[in-house]
Amino acid sequence: MRKSLLTILLGAALLSTPAASPIRVMLLDGESGGPYHKWQLTTPVLKKQLEETGLFQVDVVTAPPAGGDFGSFKPEFGKYQVVVFNYDAPDERWPAELKAAFEQYIKNGGGLVSVHAADNAFPGWPAYNEMIGIGAWRGRTEKSGPLWYYKDDKLVSDDSPGRAGSHGNRVPFQLTVRDTSHPITKGLPRIWMHQGDELYATLRGPGRNMTVLATAHSDASNKGTGHDEPMLMVISFGKGRIFHTALGHDVNAMSCVGFITTFQRGTEWAATGKVTQKVPATFPSADTVSFRADIAALDPNYKNGLNGLDAAPAGAGRGGQGRPGGPPPNGSPK
């Protein structure tokens, strides 16, 4: 009798709570600025991370390579609530018609998630640079906009001349949450340690309608700027919402529970304007890296151990906790 009653109650609950439709995601890849950004490896990682939440239906759309037929490449942006860019291409790659279609999609309320080197793409496309807020490399200079970083706990713009884009050795580093009330970062520790990654610095751009959610200190002893550099940002463009993460150079970096959590939450927010996902108990602390071995194992080199990080420069500070060939000190696979 007890079993039957339990079955009835469970059945009633299922009938009274219909499953919500999944959030449709286009995951766009197909090109990067060099062989060091291996989108063929990182796209399956991003897809897995989204799908495991049960919230997303992900379709991978691969753009033609350089010299390919872009005349017939017409992604159906309107079928999706959010587009995730794991993609970095030069200005001339997309025809004007395709750029216009994407601009209109975002202006009308489409979502965008820019992952790591996607902020290198399209340096001369004004609308794209407004969407991502800040970017780097591919010839960006002061003409692309000011530098943006935190100083004395405030976001500042700096018109100093120079090229955009730099990073030191790939080592673990701390992130500091600057906006604790935003749905993406609400409930996260104020300071948390990120798995070994490229810490992007000297990012430039219009910075219009941009809110910096988290920064990381670019340590001068690790070829850094000495500034607290933006790592996680949100931007509005028309009715569209954009989440920009500068994290995620490779599978190793993407195995960090901090990256996974902010990517999953950021994608939900870009698509819907809210976040329903909880912060996992395994989220990293201020001095301990937390990574997932099942994600790290998606790198073919994982059989040789956790993807080896760059050697930390002598005397490195907060960024200098890397160790080639294994997890950082205090790190623990989750």
mmCIF file of C-alpha atoms in Angstrom:
data_model
loop_
_atom_site.group_PDB
_atom_site.id
_atom_site.type_symbol
_atom_site.label_atom_id
_atom_site.label_comp_id
_atom_site.label_asym_id
_atom_site.label_seq_id
_atom_site.Cartn_x
_atom_site.Cartn_y
_atom_site.Cartn_z
ATOM 1 C CA MET A 1 0.000 0.000 0.000
ATOM 2 C CA ARG A 2 2.786 2.389 0.934
ATOM 3 C CA LYS A 3 4.576 1.655 -2.340
ATOM 4 C CA SER A 4 1.373 2.212 -4.326
ATOM 5 C CA LEU A 5 0.698 5.520 -2.560
ATOM 6 C CA LEU A 6 4.240 6.683 -3.239
ATOM 7 C CA THR A 7 3.842 5.752 -6.912
ATOM 8 C CA ILE A 8 0.579 7.708 -7.123
ATOM 9 C CA LEU A 9 2.125 10.771 -5.476
ATOM 10 C CA LEU A 10 5.130 10.703 -7.776
ATOM 11 C CA GLY A 11 2.884 10.281 -10.798
ATOM 12 C CA ALA A 12 0.711 13.205 -9.714
ATOM 13 C CA ALA A 13 3.795 15.377 -9.260
ATOM 14 C CA LEU A 14 5.006 14.560 -12.736
ATOM 15 C CA LEU A 15 1.599 15.293 -14.259
ATOM 16 C CA SER A 16 1.270 18.604 -12.437
ATOM 17 C CA THR A 17 4.773 19.841 -13.336
ATOM 18 C CA PRO A 18 5.294 19.554 -17.081
ATOM 19 C CA ALA A 19 8.908 19.633 -18.233
ATOM 20 C CA ALA A 20 10.012 23.044 -19.457
ATOM 21 C CA SER A 21 11.203 23.312 -23.033
ATOM 22 C CA PRO A 22 14.990 23.229 -23.251
ATOM 23 C CA ILE A 23 16.912 26.390 -24.043
ATOM 24 C CA ARG A 24 18.076 26.131 -27.642
ATOM 25 C CA VAL A 25 21.770 26.894 -28.064
ATOM 26 C CA MET A 26 23.838 27.326 -31.213
ATOM 27 C CA LEU A 27 27.485 26.516 -30.456
ATOM 28 C CA LEU A 28 29.460 28.155 -33.260
ATOM 29 C CA ASP A 29 33.005 27.069 -34.096
ATOM 30 C CA GLY A 30 35.176 26.482 -37.153
ATOM 31 C CA GLU A 31 38.231 28.720 -36.916
ATOM 32 C CA SER A 32 40.780 30.163 -34.512
ATOM 33 C CA GLY A 33 43.714 32.528 -34.776
ATOM 34 C CA GLY A 34 46.242 29.713 -34.430
ATOM 35 C CA PRO A 35 46.731 26.039 -33.529
ATOM 36 C CA TYR A 36 47.015 26.910 -29.836
ATOM 37 C CA HIS A 37 43.222 27.380 -29.634
ATOM 38 C CA LYS A 38 41.999 23.875 -30.427
ATOM 39 C CA TRP A 39 38.293 24.390 -31.022
ATOM 40 C CA GLN A 40 37.995 20.787 -32.230
ATOM 41 C CA LEU A 41 38.777 19.717 -28.641
ATOM 42 C CA THR A 42 37.039 22.466 -26.695
ATOM 43 C CA THR A 43 33.691 22.457 -28.540
ATOM 44 C CA PRO A 44 32.767 18.948 -27.249
ATOM 45 C CA VAL A 45 33.703 20.123 -23.740
ATOM 46 C CA LEU A 46 31.422 23.166 -23.929
ATOM 47 C CA LYS A 47 28.606 21.062 -25.391
ATOM 48 C CA LYS A 48 28.897 18.482 -22.610
ATOM 49 C CA GLN A 49 28.952 21.133 -19.902
ATOM 50 C CA LEU A 50 25.747 22.712 -21.157
ATOM 51 C CA GLU A 51 23.865 19.505 -21.864
ATOM 52 C CA GLU A 52 24.641 17.924 -18.494
ATOM 53 C CA THR A 53 22.530 20.588 -16.760
ATOM 54 C CA GLY A 54 19.385 19.318 -18.473
ATOM 55 C CA LEU A 55 18.516 22.911 -19.388
ATOM 56 C CA PHE A 56 19.960 23.182 -22.873
ATOM 57 C CA GLN A 57 19.599 21.640 -26.305
ATOM 58 C CA VAL A 58 22.860 22.309 -28.130
ATOM 59 C CA ASP A 59 23.441 22.274 -31.879
ATOM 60 C CA VAL A 60 27.032 22.658 -33.094
ATOM 61 C CA VAL A 61 27.312 24.837 -36.187
ATOM 62 C CA THR A 62 30.745 24.811 -37.822
ATOM 63 C CA ALA A 63 31.586 27.743 -40.074
ATOM 64 C CA PRO A 64 33.544 27.163 -43.281
ATOM 65 C CA PRO A 65 37.328 27.455 -43.034
ATOM 66 C CA ALA A 66 39.346 30.279 -44.538
ATOM 67 C CA GLY A 67 38.699 30.211 -48.286
ATOM 68 C CA GLY A 68 35.450 28.296 -47.808
ATOM 69 C CA ASP A 69 32.027 29.091 -49.230
ATOM 70 C CA PHE A 70 30.514 31.729 -46.968
ATOM 71 C CA GLY A 71 27.954 32.692 -49.587
ATOM 72 C CA SER A 72 25.881 29.644 -48.664
ATOM 73 C CA PHE A 73 26.683 29.785 -44.937
ATOM 74 C CA LYS A 74 23.458 31.155 -43.470
ATOM 75 C CA PRO A 75 23.052 30.085 -39.820
ATOM 76 C CA GLU A 76 19.448 30.234 -38.603
ATOM 77 C CA PHE A 77 20.147 32.432 -35.601
ATOM 78 C CA GLY A 78 16.448 33.013 -34.965
ATOM 79 C CA LYS A 79 15.914 29.345 -34.031
ATOM 80 C CA TYR A 80 18.078 29.800 -30.936
ATOM 81 C CA GLN A 81 17.835 31.718 -27.690
ATOM 82 C CA VAL A 82 21.591 32.066 -27.393
ATOM 83 C CA VAL A 83 24.685 31.651 -29.562
ATOM 84 C CA VAL A 84 27.936 30.507 -27.933
ATOM 85 C CA PHE A 85 31.012 31.709 -29.824
ATOM 86 C CA ASN A 86 33.933 29.283 -29.657
ATOM 87 C CA TYR A 87 35.116 31.049 -32.782
ATOM 88 C CA ASP A 88 37.781 33.561 -33.805
ATOM 89 C CA ALA A 89 37.981 34.850 -37.361
ATOM 90 C CA PRO A 90 39.277 38.012 -39.086
ATOM 91 C CA ASP A 91 37.048 40.824 -40.326
ATOM 92 C CA GLU A 92 36.931 39.732 -43.938
ATOM 93 C CA ARG A 93 35.705 36.218 -43.177
ATOM 94 C CA TRP A 94 32.011 37.070 -42.817
ATOM 95 C CA PRO A 95 30.184 38.821 -45.658
ATOM 96 C CA ALA A 96 28.221 41.980 -44.830
ATOM 97 C CA GLU A 97 24.902 40.131 -45.120
ATOM 98 C CA LEU A 98 25.878 37.592 -42.470
ATOM 99 C CA LYS A 99 27.155 40.291 -40.107
ATOM 100 C CA ALA A 100 23.916 42.255 -40.530
ATOM 101 C CA ALA A 101 21.816 39.159 -39.775
ATOM 102 C CA PHE A 102 23.757 38.489 -36.575
ATOM 103 C CA GLU A 103 23.530 42.113 -35.450
ATOM 104 C CA GLN A 104 19.782 42.060 -35.953
ATOM 105 C CA TYR A 105 19.463 38.791 -34.037
ATOM 106 C CA ILE A 106 21.203 40.273 -30.986
ATOM 107 C CA LYS A 107 19.404 43.632 -31.213
ATOM 108 C CA ASN A 108 16.078 41.797 -31.251
ATOM 109 C CA GLY A 109 16.867 39.982 -27.999
ATOM 110 C CA GLY A 110 19.120 37.079 -28.924
ATOM 111 C CA GLY A 111 21.789 36.027 -26.442
ATOM 112 C CA LEU A 112 25.535 35.715 -26.988
ATOM 113 C CA VAL A 113 28.265 34.000 -24.977
ATOM 114 C CA SER A 114 31.845 34.882 -25.948
ATOM 115 C CA VAL A 115 34.374 32.277 -24.769
ATOM 116 C CA HIS A 116 38.067 33.171 -24.378
ATOM 117 C CA ALA A 117 39.565 33.856 -27.834
ATOM 118 C CA ALA A 118 36.193 34.771 -29.326
ATOM 119 C CA ASP A 119 37.104 38.235 -28.059
ATOM 120 C CA ASN A 120 39.976 38.233 -30.559
ATOM 121 C CA ALA A 121 37.592 38.004 -33.524
ATOM 122 C CA PHE A 122 36.421 40.701 -35.931
ATOM 123 C CA PRO A 123 38.555 43.664 -34.747
ATOM 124 C CA GLY A 124 37.084 46.058 -37.326
ATOM 125 C CA TRP A 125 33.408 45.143 -36.899
ATOM 126 C CA PRO A 126 32.042 47.954 -34.671
ATOM 127 C CA ALA A 127 28.849 46.154 -33.620
ATOM 128 C CA TYR A 128 30.705 42.983 -32.625
ATOM 129 C CA ASN A 129 33.177 44.966 -30.536
ATOM 130 C CA GLU A 130 30.284 46.699 -28.815
ATOM 131 C CA MET A 131 28.692 43.301 -28.136
ATOM 132 C CA ILE A 132 31.778 41.851 -26.444
ATOM 133 C CA GLY A 133 32.707 45.104 -24.696
ATOM 134 C CA ILE A 134 36.455 44.582 -24.895
ATOM 135 C CA GLY A 135 38.775 42.429 -27.003
ATOM 136 C CA ALA A 136 42.365 41.893 -28.023
ATOM 137 C CA TRP A 137 44.890 40.925 -30.681
ATOM 138 C CA ARG A 138 44.268 40.930 -34.462
ATOM 139 C CA GLY A 139 45.697 44.450 -34.744
ATOM 140 C CA ARG A 140 43.621 46.134 -32.045
ATOM 141 C CA THR A 141 45.195 49.337 -30.701
ATOM 142 C CA GLU A 142 44.058 52.491 -28.907
ATOM 143 C CA LYS A 143 41.923 53.156 -31.990
ATOM 144 C CA SER A 144 39.780 50.198 -30.893
ATOM 145 C CA GLY A 145 39.026 51.872 -27.569
ATOM 146 C CA PRO A 146 40.600 52.383 -24.159
ATOM 147 C CA LEU A 147 42.071 49.796 -21.845
ATOM 148 C CA TRP A 148 39.695 48.696 -19.082
ATOM 149 C CA TYR A 149 40.748 47.461 -15.649
ATOM 150 C CA TYR A 150 40.016 47.845 -11.965
ATOM 151 C CA LYS A 151 41.993 50.345 -9.882
ATOM 152 C CA ASP A 152 41.240 51.145 -6.249
ATOM 153 C CA ASP A 153 38.172 48.902 -6.512
ATOM 154 C CA LYS A 154 36.712 50.923 -9.385
ATOM 155 C CA LEU A 155 36.483 50.206 -13.115
ATOM 156 C CA VAL A 156 38.592 52.695 -15.057
ATOM 157 C CA SER A 157 39.246 53.339 -18.739
ATOM 158 C CA ASP A 158 42.759 54.186 -19.836
ATOM 159 C CA ASP A 159 43.508 55.891 -23.163
ATOM 160 C CA SER A 160 47.208 54.975 -23.125
ATOM 161 C CA PRO A 161 48.417 53.972 -26.603
ATOM 162 C CA GLY A 162 49.521 50.454 -27.424
ATOM 163 C CA ARG A 163 48.460 47.117 -28.774
ATOM 164 C CA ALA A 164 45.668 45.145 -27.210
ATOM 165 C CA GLY A 165 46.232 41.675 -25.836
ATOM 166 C CA SER A 166 48.783 40.021 -23.563
ATOM 167 C CA HIS A 167 49.066 37.212 -21.066
ATOM 168 C CA GLY A 168 51.718 35.564 -18.939
ATOM 169 C CA ASN A 169 52.465 31.905 -18.362
ATOM 170 C CA ARG A 170 49.500 29.573 -17.846
ATOM 171 C CA VAL A 171 49.275 29.191 -14.088
ATOM 172 C CA PRO A 172 46.398 29.125 -11.596
ATOM 173 C CA PHE A 173 45.163 32.529 -10.452
ATOM 174 C CA GLN A 174 42.516 34.023 -8.210
ATOM 175 C CA LEU A 175 39.336 35.687 -9.418
ATOM 176 C CA THR A 176 37.662 38.423 -7.405
ATOM 177 C CA VAL A 177 33.914 38.850 -7.818
ATOM 178 C CA ARG A 178 33.134 42.551 -8.298
ATOM 179 C CA ASP A 179 29.356 42.279 -8.631
ATOM 180 C CA THR A 180 27.950 39.892 -6.052
ATOM 181 C CA SER A 181 24.316 40.672 -6.870
ATOM 182 C CA HIS A 182 24.253 39.683 -10.535
ATOM 183 C CA PRO A 183 22.410 36.388 -11.221
ATOM 184 C CA ILE A 184 25.561 34.808 -12.712
ATOM 185 C CA THR A 185 27.815 35.529 -9.732
ATOM 186 C CA LYS A 186 25.280 35.584 -6.899
ATOM 187 C CA GLY A 187 26.259 33.007 -4.297
ATOM 188 C CA LEU A 188 29.834 32.556 -5.534
ATOM 189 C CA PRO A 189 32.739 33.029 -3.118
ATOM 190 C CA ARG A 190 34.068 36.594 -3.289
ATOM 191 C CA ILE A 191 37.521 35.174 -4.168
ATOM 192 C CA TRP A 192 38.152 31.829 -5.836
ATOM 193 C CA MET A 193 41.069 30.036 -7.469
ATOM 194 C CA HIS A 194 40.915 29.223 -11.165
ATOM 195 C CA GLN A 195 42.707 26.288 -12.772
ATOM 196 C CA GLY A 196 45.805 27.095 -14.851
ATOM 197 C CA ASP A 197 44.811 29.349 -17.756
ATOM 198 C CA GLU A 198 45.857 32.339 -19.805
ATOM 199 C CA LEU A 199 45.086 35.497 -17.856
ATOM 200 C CA TYR A 200 44.116 37.939 -20.595
ATOM 201 C CA ALA A 201 45.296 41.521 -20.042
ATOM 202 C CA THR A 202 45.411 44.842 -21.925
ATOM 203 C CA LEU A 203 41.934 44.281 -23.333
ATOM 204 C CA ARG A 204 40.527 47.239 -25.283
ATOM 205 C CA GLY A 205 37.155 48.238 -26.607
ATOM 206 C CA PRO A 206 34.204 50.581 -26.302
ATOM 207 C CA GLY A 207 33.111 49.109 -22.962
ATOM 208 C CA ARG A 208 29.624 50.456 -23.616
ATOM 209 C CA ASN A 209 26.790 49.049 -21.462
ATOM 210 C CA MET A 210 29.339 46.709 -19.857
ATOM 211 C CA THR A 211 29.356 45.454 -16.269
ATOM 212 C CA VAL A 212 32.443 43.656 -15.007
ATOM 213 C CA LEU A 213 31.453 40.704 -12.830
ATOM 214 C CA ALA A 214 34.927 39.439 -11.880
ATOM 215 C CA THR A 215 38.574 40.390 -12.282
ATOM 216 C CA ALA A 216 41.970 38.706 -11.884
ATOM 217 C CA HIS A 217 45.244 40.310 -10.907
ATOM 218 C CA SER A 218 47.754 40.331 -13.769
ATOM 219 C CA ASP A 219 50.923 39.735 -11.801
ATOM 220 C CA ALA A 220 53.868 41.842 -12.941
ATOM 221 C CA SER A 221 56.222 38.968 -12.061
ATOM 222 C CA ASN A 222 54.389 36.810 -14.626
ATOM 223 C CA LYS A 223 54.655 39.205 -17.581
ATOM 224 C CA GLY A 224 51.581 41.008 -16.294
ATOM 225 C CA THR A 225 50.300 44.570 -16.139
ATOM 226 C CA GLY A 226 49.972 44.889 -12.377
ATOM 227 C CA HIS A 227 46.271 45.629 -12.918
ATOM 228 C CA ASP A 228 43.127 43.781 -11.928
ATOM 229 C CA GLU A 229 41.921 42.712 -15.368
ATOM 230 C CA PRO A 230 38.301 41.968 -16.370
ATOM 231 C CA MET A 231 37.646 38.234 -16.703
ATOM 232 C CA LEU A 232 33.843 37.920 -16.574
ATOM 233 C CA MET A 233 31.576 40.583 -18.060
ATOM 234 C CA VAL A 234 27.990 41.164 -19.131
ATOM 235 C CA ILE A 235 26.987 43.582 -21.871
ATOM 236 C CA SER A 236 23.704 44.721 -23.367
ATOM 237 C CA PHE A 237 23.286 45.403 -27.082
ATOM 238 C CA GLY A 238 19.804 46.480 -28.093
ATOM 239 C CA LYS A 239 17.523 43.953 -26.413
ATOM 240 C CA GLY A 240 20.261 41.323 -26.415
ATOM 241 C CA ARG A 241 22.246 40.019 -23.448
ATOM 242 C CA ILE A 242 25.909 39.048 -23.725
ATOM 243 C CA PHE A 243 28.057 37.073 -21.285
ATOM 244 C CA HIS A 244 31.784 37.376 -21.983
ATOM 245 C CA THR A 245 34.256 35.059 -20.270
ATOM 246 C CA ALA A 246 37.953 35.565 -20.955
ATOM 247 C CA LEU A 247 38.621 32.176 -19.320
ATOM 248 C CA GLY A 248 38.925 28.851 -21.124
ATOM 249 C CA HIS A 249 42.115 28.614 -23.175
ATOM 250 C CA ASP A 250 42.026 24.815 -23.369
ATOM 251 C CA VAL A 251 40.442 21.680 -21.947
ATOM 252 C CA ASN A 252 42.600 21.967 -18.857
ATOM 253 C CA ALA A 253 41.256 25.450 -18.071
ATOM 254 C CA MET A 254 37.705 24.398 -18.916
ATOM 255 C CA SER A 255 37.904 21.534 -16.401
ATOM 256 C CA CYS A 256 37.875 24.074 -13.556
ATOM 257 C CA VAL A 257 34.609 23.908 -11.610
ATOM 258 C CA GLY A 258 34.669 27.703 -11.516
ATOM 259 C CA PHE A 259 34.787 27.928 -15.304
ATOM 260 C CA ILE A 260 32.061 25.306 -15.710
ATOM 261 C CA THR A 261 29.718 26.952 -13.215
ATOM 262 C CA THR A 262 30.069 30.489 -14.589
ATOM 263 C CA PHE A 263 29.794 29.246 -18.186
ATOM 264 C CA GLN A 264 26.626 27.279 -17.479
ATOM 265 C CA ARG A 265 25.062 30.111 -15.477
ATOM 266 C CA GLY A 266 26.216 32.752 -17.961
ATOM 267 C CA THR A 267 24.647 30.891 -20.866
ATOM 268 C CA GLU A 268 21.330 30.551 -19.039
ATOM 269 C CA TRP A 269 21.361 34.261 -18.192
ATOM 270 C CA ALA A 270 22.215 35.320 -21.764
ATOM 271 C CA ALA A 271 19.309 33.221 -23.028
ATOM 272 C CA THR A 272 16.672 34.044 -20.410
ATOM 273 C CA GLY A 273 17.809 36.903 -18.179
ATOM 274 C CA LYS A 274 17.794 34.712 -15.085
ATOM 275 C CA VAL A 275 19.772 31.907 -13.459
ATOM 276 C CA THR A 276 18.132 28.878 -11.838
ATOM 277 C CA GLN A 277 21.281 26.782 -11.313
ATOM 278 C CA LYS A 278 22.772 26.334 -7.859
ATOM 279 C CA VAL A 279 26.432 26.835 -7.020
ATOM 280 C CA PRO A 280 27.976 23.355 -6.599
ATOM 281 C CA ALA A 281 29.490 22.341 -3.275
ATOM 282 C CA THR A 282 32.729 21.580 -5.134
ATOM 283 C CA PHE A 283 33.198 25.212 -6.223
ATOM 284 C CA PRO A 284 36.813 26.324 -5.658
ATOM 285 C CA SER A 285 37.854 28.331 -2.628
ATOM 286 C CA ALA A 286 40.249 31.264 -2.395
ATOM 287 C CA ASP A 287 43.291 29.019 -2.160
ATOM 288 C CA THR A 288 42.228 25.681 -3.644
ATOM 289 C CA VAL A 289 41.715 24.757 -7.277
ATOM 290 C CA SER A 290 38.787 22.438 -8.011
ATOM 291 C CA PHE A 291 38.687 20.632 -11.339
ATOM 292 C CA ARG A 292 36.692 17.768 -12.834
ATOM 293 C CA ALA A 293 38.717 14.780 -13.953
ATOM 294 C CA ASP A 294 35.997 13.658 -16.384
ATOM 295 C CA ILE A 295 36.258 16.986 -18.230
ATOM 296 C CA ALA A 296 40.072 17.049 -18.133
ATOM 297 C CA ALA A 297 40.057 13.524 -19.604
ATOM 298 C CA LEU A 298 38.458 14.873 -22.798
ATOM 299 C CA ASP A 299 41.933 16.120 -23.694
ATOM 300 C CA PRO A 300 43.754 13.225 -25.443
ATOM 301 C CA ASN A 301 46.909 14.091 -23.518
ATOM 302 C CA TYR A 302 45.207 13.489 -20.184
ATOM 303 C CA LYS A 303 46.533 9.929 -20.244
ATOM 304 C CA ASN A 304 49.893 11.518 -19.416
ATOM 305 C CA GLY A 305 48.415 13.320 -16.403
ATOM 306 C CA LEU A 306 46.618 16.619 -16.051
ATOM 307 C CA ASN A 307 47.586 18.853 -18.967
ATOM 308 C CA GLY A 308 50.946 20.269 -17.907
ATOM 309 C CA LEU A 309 50.934 23.969 -17.061
ATOM 310 C CA ASP A 310 53.627 26.490 -17.823
ATOM 311 C CA ALA A 311 56.377 26.801 -15.271
ATOM 312 C CA ALA A 312 55.697 29.633 -12.851
ATOM 313 C CA PRO A 313 58.183 32.519 -13.077
ATOM 314 C CA ALA A 314 60.533 32.847 -10.140
ATOM 315 C CA GLY A 315 58.999 35.021 -7.456
ATOM 316 C CA ALA A 316 55.528 34.970 -8.957
ATOM 317 C CA GLY A 317 52.798 36.032 -6.581
ATOM 318 C CA ARG A 318 49.128 35.126 -6.703
ATOM 319 C CA GLY A 319 49.466 33.771 -10.224
ATOM 320 C CA GLY A 320 52.493 31.602 -9.503
ATOM 321 C CA GLN A 321 51.121 28.342 -8.197
ATOM 322 C CA GLY A 322 51.469 26.216 -11.302
ATOM 323 C CA ARG A 323 53.386 22.981 -11.537
ATOM 324 C CA PRO A 324 54.174 21.327 -14.853
ATOM 325 C CA GLY A 325 52.755 17.876 -15.351
ATOM 326 C CA GLY A 326 50.156 17.820 -12.594
ATOM 327 C CA PRO A 327 47.517 19.717 -10.654
ATOM 328 C CA PRO A 328 48.556 22.836 -8.761
ATOM 329 C CA PRO A 329 49.376 22.692 -5.068
ATOM 330 C CA ASN A 330 46.214 22.198 -2.966
ATOM 331 C CA GLY A 331 44.343 21.297 -6.132
ATOM 332 C CA SER A 332 41.873 18.451 -6.012
ATOM 333 C CA PRO A 333 39.942 16.789 -8.837
ATOM 334 C CA LYS A 334 36.178 17.090 -8.448
#
